[in-house]
Structure formats: C-alpha cells, structure tokens
Amino acid sequence: MLEKVSNYITTHQLATPETRVLAAVSGGLDSVVLADVLHRLKLPFAVLHCNFGLRGEESDADELFVRKLAKQYDAPFYSEQFQTQAFAQQEGISTQMAARTLRYQWFEQMRQQLGYDVIATAHHQSDALETVLLNLVRGTGLAGLHGILPQNGNLIRPLLGLTKDDLYDWLVAKRLAWREDSSNESLKYNRNKVRHEVIPVLKQLNPNLEETFTHTLERLQGAEAVFQASFQELKAKTQREENGAIYLSIAPLQASPAPVVLLHELLKPFHFSYSQAQEIAAAWDGLSGKAFASPTHVLVKDREDLVITGKPLEKFGSLTLPPDATEVRFGPYLAKIARKPAQGYKVPRSKDIAALDADLLKFPLKLRPWKEGDWFVPLGMNGKKKVSDLLIDRKVPANLKPNVWVLVSDASLAWVIGQQLDNRFKLSETSQEVLEITVSRID
C-alpha cells in the first residue's frame, strides 16, 4: 500500500521529498493512517488537530491521543479548540458546516504562519463517493459531481487512491491504535446515512462500485478542466484585490453566457451558496449598498462592483503567535511584541503591558477570547483563580466580558489581557530575556 500511495503522490504531483506538509489528524482511523504513511515515506510533516468541543471529555481525549501520536513520530504538534456551537448559532448553519468552515480557515492560517507548503487530509475513495452522492441530493454543479480532488489549492489528499478497507487493512497489519468517534455511527448526520444505508445497497448492484466510480470521476474531472480553462480567463477580467477586499466587476459577468453559474464559481471560495449567487445576480441592476453574508464573508453590491470582505472569526478560535512575531491584530486590539534584556528592565505599571519571562513561555503562543473553565495563577499568588471570578471581582460589565482575551502558553494562561498576569511567567532575578507585549484598541 505504501508504494501505491507513493505512486499516487508522484502521479498527481502532490509533494516531493522536500515538501513541508501539515497533516490534519483527528485521531480517527483514516488520519492515523495518513500520519503513519507520511512518516514511512519520510516526508517532513507536522500534525494539526482540531478540538471542536462537541463531545466533552471524548474530544479532549482525542486531542491527548493525537498529541502522543505526534510525539511518537517526532512531528511538531499544533491544536486548536473551537467554539463551534456558538459559531453555528451565530451564522444559522449546521454544526458540521461550522466545524468545516472553522477547520479549513485555521488550517490555512497555520500553513501561512508556520511556513509549510501544503495541508494533507485523509480523504479516500469512499469519502469521495459519499461526497458526490450527498452533492447530488443537495443539488450541485459540475464541481460537485467530481467529488474530492487529489489537490485543491494548498490542500492535498494522498490517500485518495485507497478505499476504507485498504486503510483498515493497513492499521491491522501495522498494529496501529486509533480513536473511534462515537458520532460516526449516528444516523442523524446525512453523511452517515449515506455511508451506512445507501452505499451498501448500491454495492449490491455493483460490487466494484468504488472502482467504477473512480473511473467516472476521471472523466468528470477532465470535463471540468475544460470548463476551468475558460473560467480562469473570465476571472482574470473580473476579479481584483484592493486594500484587503476582493472586487468583482459586474459588467463582464452580465455579458457572460452563464452569469449565475460563473458568479457562483467566483463566490465559492468565500462560502456563498448557489441560491445566494442567484439573489446577488438579481440585485445587479438595483441600488448600491445591498449586502449579502456567508459564514465567513460579507458581499456588498457597489455601483460597478461586488465588494467582498472577510468576517472576524477569531473569537471562535484563536490566533497563533510565533516566536518572531512583532505585531498582531486580534478582535478590536493590536498587540506589539518586543524582546528585551532582563538586566536593568523596569516593569511597566500599565495594565495593557505584559512583561513576561521569555524562557518560561512555550511557543507558539495563542491569543483567544477567554471561556468558561479558564483559570490562572494571579501574580503574587500560588493558588488558582477562575477568569470568570476575576472578571466579577474587577466588576467587568457583562456586555464587555466577551471582549476579554487571554494569552496562552501551551495549555496555561500567561496573561488575562488588560486584567492580570499569571504568576508562573513573571520576571525574576534569574530571568534573562523579557517578552514585552503592549496591547491597544484599534476600533
């Protein structure tokens, strides 16, 4: 199987021996195989793990398992805890869609910040089949029919040439442990219904369903390649970026042979649906200022353009702070970071400046909103204190509490920003270097 994956990677030009890979590992069967295969192929990789907080202690146990797995392979480990339900409720989308949106946004954020080349996911042939069947039920275009591609931008799927049975056989042969997600058996999720009830019936009609399906996908992917060649020409005429916003010129779209289809192709990276593309197209001749929203972006109809800007999703996850960071925006704040010698350093009295012992911090640091259950050791004390109790003591108004962020080192809070430092990271007589962080509001 290892040779088969290696040939698949080479054939589809997914990676070379020098490619730096971020592997998405949940701890489940598929992703454990992915990590093991990357290790055996000697591709340099780090592990990304998403904790969506949807299964309580089970989710935390998954994270611990993946952390140990990464250590076993001597791979760097990065994890993120998301407020998935809060994001789903705010956007009025399903929990699964919320998790997917937060997951891929974080993956790309980490790829850019850490300087990796690609993100590898553990999708396989069986996943591709399920995806196309689901797309057919929901309604789809040509892209939905080709299913999951070997590569999509910076995303690669090295296991796409394998079936679920192939992965299971590999686990058994290599005696690998994995975590079983209890939600995989629940029929309340559409994908599980397709997996457990629809596909077994189709396999009765065609025992070689996955192999036949793979050949069909190859033809569909060829058809889409022809379409994409024309689409890219239109995109070059239509789309531009200015001052952090994406502009789509309306006139070229209106003159195209299939305006709504092409508009939807342009909007898909920003998570707008086909029905929204129809509504936006219907508003082309209307007044300026009409707005449309996807889970991640806002589109406003201007006079001659559609203007797209991103939504701030940091409050549902966190921002990573690498060792060489000097400035970062988060929520309504700007943080400026400087390293200074500890000798002769005078600790500022401002609550908006943190002076921390750089050698006690574990990078990359994280910035995120505080959450229930967070605790720290207040400066000058030895006992724990909940952040919620601190905010009560400080009489922070209820409507301002969501704006309180924390600085996290590994799993420990180093600073409740604008409130209090953690005693475990304070400067002392033995400190050699100071990490000074100055925070100011920018709104």
Tab-separated table of C-alpha atoms in Angstrom, residues 104 118 200 332 377 420:
chain	number	residue	atom	x	y	z
A	104	TYR	CA	-10.147	24.940	6.954
A	118	VAL	CA	0.618	22.048	1.782
A	200	PRO	CA	-24.428	-0.899	0.920
A	332	PRO	CA	-10.634	45.019	18.421
A	377	VAL	CA	-2.464	31.795	38.989
A	420	GLN	CA	-3.754	40.380	35.358
